[in-house]
Coordinates of C-alpha atoms in Angstrom, one line a residue:
X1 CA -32.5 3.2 11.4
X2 CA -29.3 0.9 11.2
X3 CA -27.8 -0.7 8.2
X4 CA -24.8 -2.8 7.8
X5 CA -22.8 -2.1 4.2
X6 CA -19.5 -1.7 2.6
X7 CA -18.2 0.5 0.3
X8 CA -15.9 -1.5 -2.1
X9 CA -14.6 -1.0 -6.1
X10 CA -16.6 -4.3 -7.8
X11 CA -15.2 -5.8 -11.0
X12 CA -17.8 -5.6 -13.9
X13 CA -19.0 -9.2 -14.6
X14 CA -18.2 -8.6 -18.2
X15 CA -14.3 -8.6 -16.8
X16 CA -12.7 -12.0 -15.0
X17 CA -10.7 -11.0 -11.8
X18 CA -7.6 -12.1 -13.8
X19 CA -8.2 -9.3 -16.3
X20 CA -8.6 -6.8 -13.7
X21 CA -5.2 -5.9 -11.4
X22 CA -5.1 -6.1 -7.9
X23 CA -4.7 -2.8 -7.0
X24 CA -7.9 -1.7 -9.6
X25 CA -10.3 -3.5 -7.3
X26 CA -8.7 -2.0 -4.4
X27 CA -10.2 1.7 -3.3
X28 CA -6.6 3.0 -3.1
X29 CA -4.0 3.2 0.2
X30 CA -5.0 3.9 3.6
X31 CA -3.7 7.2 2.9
X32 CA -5.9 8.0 -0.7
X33 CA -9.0 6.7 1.3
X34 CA -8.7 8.5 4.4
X35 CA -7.7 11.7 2.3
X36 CA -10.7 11.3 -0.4
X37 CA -13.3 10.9 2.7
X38 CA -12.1 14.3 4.0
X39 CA -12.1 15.6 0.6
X40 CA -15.7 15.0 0.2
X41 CA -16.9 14.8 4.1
X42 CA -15.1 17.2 5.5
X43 CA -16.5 16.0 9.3
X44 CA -14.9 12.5 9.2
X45 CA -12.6 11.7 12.4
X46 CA -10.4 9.0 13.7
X47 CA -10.4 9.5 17.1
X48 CA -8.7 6.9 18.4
X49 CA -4.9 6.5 17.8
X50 CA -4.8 2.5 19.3
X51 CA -7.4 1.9 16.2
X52 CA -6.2 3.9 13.2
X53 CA -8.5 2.4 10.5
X54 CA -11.7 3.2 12.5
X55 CA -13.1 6.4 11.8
X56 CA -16.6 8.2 12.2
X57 CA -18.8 10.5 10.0
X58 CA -21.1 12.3 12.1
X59 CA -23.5 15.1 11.0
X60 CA -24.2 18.3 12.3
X61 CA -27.9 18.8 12.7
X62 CA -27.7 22.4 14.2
X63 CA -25.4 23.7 11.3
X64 CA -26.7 21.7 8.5
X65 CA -29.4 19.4 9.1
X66 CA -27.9 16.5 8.9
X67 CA -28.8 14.0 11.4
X68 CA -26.7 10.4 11.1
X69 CA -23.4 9.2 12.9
X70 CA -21.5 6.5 11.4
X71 CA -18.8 4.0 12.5
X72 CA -17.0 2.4 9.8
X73 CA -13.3 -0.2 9.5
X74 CA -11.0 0.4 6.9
X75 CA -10.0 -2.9 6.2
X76 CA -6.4 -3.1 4.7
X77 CA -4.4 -5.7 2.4
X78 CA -0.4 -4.4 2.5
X79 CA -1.8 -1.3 3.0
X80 CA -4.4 -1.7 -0.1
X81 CA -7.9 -1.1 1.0
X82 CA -10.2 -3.9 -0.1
X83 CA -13.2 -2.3 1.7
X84 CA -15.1 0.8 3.9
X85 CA -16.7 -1.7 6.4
X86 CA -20.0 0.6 7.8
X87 CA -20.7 -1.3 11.3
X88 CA -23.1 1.3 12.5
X89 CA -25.1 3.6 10.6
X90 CA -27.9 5.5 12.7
X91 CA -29.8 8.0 11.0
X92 CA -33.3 9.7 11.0
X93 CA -33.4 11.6 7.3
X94 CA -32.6 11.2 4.3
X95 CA -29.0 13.3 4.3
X96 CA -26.6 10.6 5.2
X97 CA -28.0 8.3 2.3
X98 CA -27.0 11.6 -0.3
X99 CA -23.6 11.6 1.5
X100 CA -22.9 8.0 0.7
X101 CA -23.8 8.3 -2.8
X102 CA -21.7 11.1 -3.2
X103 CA -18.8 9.5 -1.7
X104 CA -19.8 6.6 -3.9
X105 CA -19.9 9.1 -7.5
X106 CA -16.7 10.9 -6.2
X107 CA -14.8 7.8 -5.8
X108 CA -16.3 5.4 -8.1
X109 CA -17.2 3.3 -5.3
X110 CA -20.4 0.6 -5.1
X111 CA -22.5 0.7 -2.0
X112 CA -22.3 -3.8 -0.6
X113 CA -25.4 -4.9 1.4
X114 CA -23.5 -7.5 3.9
X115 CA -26.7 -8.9 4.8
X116 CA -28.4 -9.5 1.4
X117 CA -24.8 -10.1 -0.3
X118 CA -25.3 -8.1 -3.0
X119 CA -25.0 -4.7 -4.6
X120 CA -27.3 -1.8 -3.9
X121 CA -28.2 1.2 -5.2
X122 CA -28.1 4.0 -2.4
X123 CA -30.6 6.3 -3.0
X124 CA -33.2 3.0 -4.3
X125 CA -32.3 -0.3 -2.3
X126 CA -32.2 -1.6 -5.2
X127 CA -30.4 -4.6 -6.5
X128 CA -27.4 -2.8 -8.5
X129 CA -26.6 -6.2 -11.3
X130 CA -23.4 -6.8 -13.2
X131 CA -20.7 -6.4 -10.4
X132 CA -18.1 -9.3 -8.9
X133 CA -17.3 -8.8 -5.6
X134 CA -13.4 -8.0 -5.6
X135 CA -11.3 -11.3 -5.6
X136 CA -8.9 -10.0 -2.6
X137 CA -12.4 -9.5 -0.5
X138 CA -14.2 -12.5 -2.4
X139 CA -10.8 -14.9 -1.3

C-alpha cells in the first residue's frame, strides 16, 4: 500500500493565521525535527549528504515486525520547517500507521492527506475538522 501525506502543525480554525506566529505553525528547525524523529524512531536515516532534508524510516521486520519503508522531504522556510513531505510510504501491516501517530502525539503534529486536501486521522482515515493549513505552506 502507498499513500501520499504530510506531517505539518495546522492552526485551529477558532485562531486567524495573524493570531498565530510564524514560527508556531512551523514544526521547529531542521535541527529540532531531524532530532525529535530520532527521538521517537530511532531507525530514521539520511543517507545521502548531496540531499540533506531527505531522510528514510524503514522497519525492521526480523527484529520487530515492522514491515514499511518510507521516503519523506523536509521542506524548509529560513531554516523553519513548514512540513514532513511523505513521498513514498510502502507498507503491509498495521505498524507504520502506529509509528506515524506516535510521531504525531509526541510532537503535536497533524497527519495532511495531499490528495484529498484535508486533515486525517491516522489510525481512522478519517476527516480530522477544525484545522487551517499553516499560512507559510497555505501561501
Amino acid at each position: 500500500m502507498s499513500w501520499d501525506i504530510a506531517l505539518m502543525r495546522p492552526v485551529p480554525m477558532t485562531e486567524s493565521f495573524e493570531a498565530v506566529a510564524r514560527d508556531k505553525q512551523m514544526l521547529g528547525s531542521r535541527a529540532d525535527v531531524i532530532a525529535a524523529l530520532a527521538r521517537i524512531v530511532h531507525t530514521v536515516r539520511f543517507p545521502d549528504p548531496a540531499k540533506p532534508n531527505y531522510g528514510v524510516l524503514q522497519g525492521e521486520p526480523e527484529l520487530s515486525g515492522d514491515d514499511y519503508f518510507i521516503e519523506f522531504a523536509i521542506e524548509e522556510d529560513n531554516d523553519f520547517v513548514a512540513s514532513i513531505a511523505i513521498s513514498n510510504c510502502c507498507w503491509f501491516g498495521d505498524d507504520v500507521i502506529s509509528m506515524i501517530h506516535r510521531i504525531c502525539q509526541e510532537t503535536d503534529w497533524r497527519v495532511f492527506d495531499s490528495v484529498s486536501g484535508i486533515f486525517i486521522n491516522i489510525q481512522t482515515g478519517e476527516q480530522e475538522d477544525g484545522w487551517h493549513i499553516p499560512q507559510s505552506i497555505a501561501t
